C-alpha angles and dihedrals in degrees: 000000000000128000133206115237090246090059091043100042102026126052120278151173095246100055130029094197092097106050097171131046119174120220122215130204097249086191093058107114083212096050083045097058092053089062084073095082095050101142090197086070122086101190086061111039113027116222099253091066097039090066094085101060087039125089103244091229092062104037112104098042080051086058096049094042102051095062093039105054126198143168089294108037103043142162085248086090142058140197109208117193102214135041140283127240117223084226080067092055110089101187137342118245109216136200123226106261082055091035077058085045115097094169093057100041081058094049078043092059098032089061094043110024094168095063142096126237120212134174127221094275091064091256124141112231100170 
């Protein structure tokens, strides 16, 4: 059966492996400019300078991919070359067995205190 990336990399109901996704402000100018340096992107970054953040096994099926997308390599994703600032991260997602954790939803909030936390039903917890 496939998956999308989503139920594979985020937590979901259909698998308990990921337990913590972490949810950006995509309105943000700031989050947006980031997305400048999405190697996925090649209208952004040509393929010459994406080899060297690139395996060069993979290379050139990364090439190909990334300008014909498909159901599994989508414009759903970005790789963005540098990283993000937890001033950028707007709340946590949480699976169950850390939704039932009250020692990690505190090590959670004590590491982004600014953040939401929310469950798999959408609802904030913390």
């Amino acid at each position: 059966m496939e998956q999308t990336k989503e139920a594979r990399f985020m937590p979901s109901l259909v698998q308990n492996q990921v337990q913590i996704g972490i949810i950006f402000n995509g309105t943000n100018k700031y989050t947006k400019a980031l997305l400048k340096g999405d190697i996925l992107n090649p209208l952004i970054i040509n393929d010459k300078d994406v080899k060297e953040f690139v395996n060069e096994n993979y290379y050139d099926r990364f090439i190909t991919e990334r300008k014909e997308k498909d159901d599994f390599f989508t414009d759903r994703e970005s790789a963005i070359l540098f990283g993000i600032t937890a001033n950028f991260i707007e709340g946590i997602l949480v699976g169950r067995d850390y939704e039932n954790n009250k020692e990690i939803l505190n090590e959670i909030k004590k590491l982004l205190p600014n953040c939401y936390i929310c469950n798999l039903d959408g609802k904030v917890i913390s």
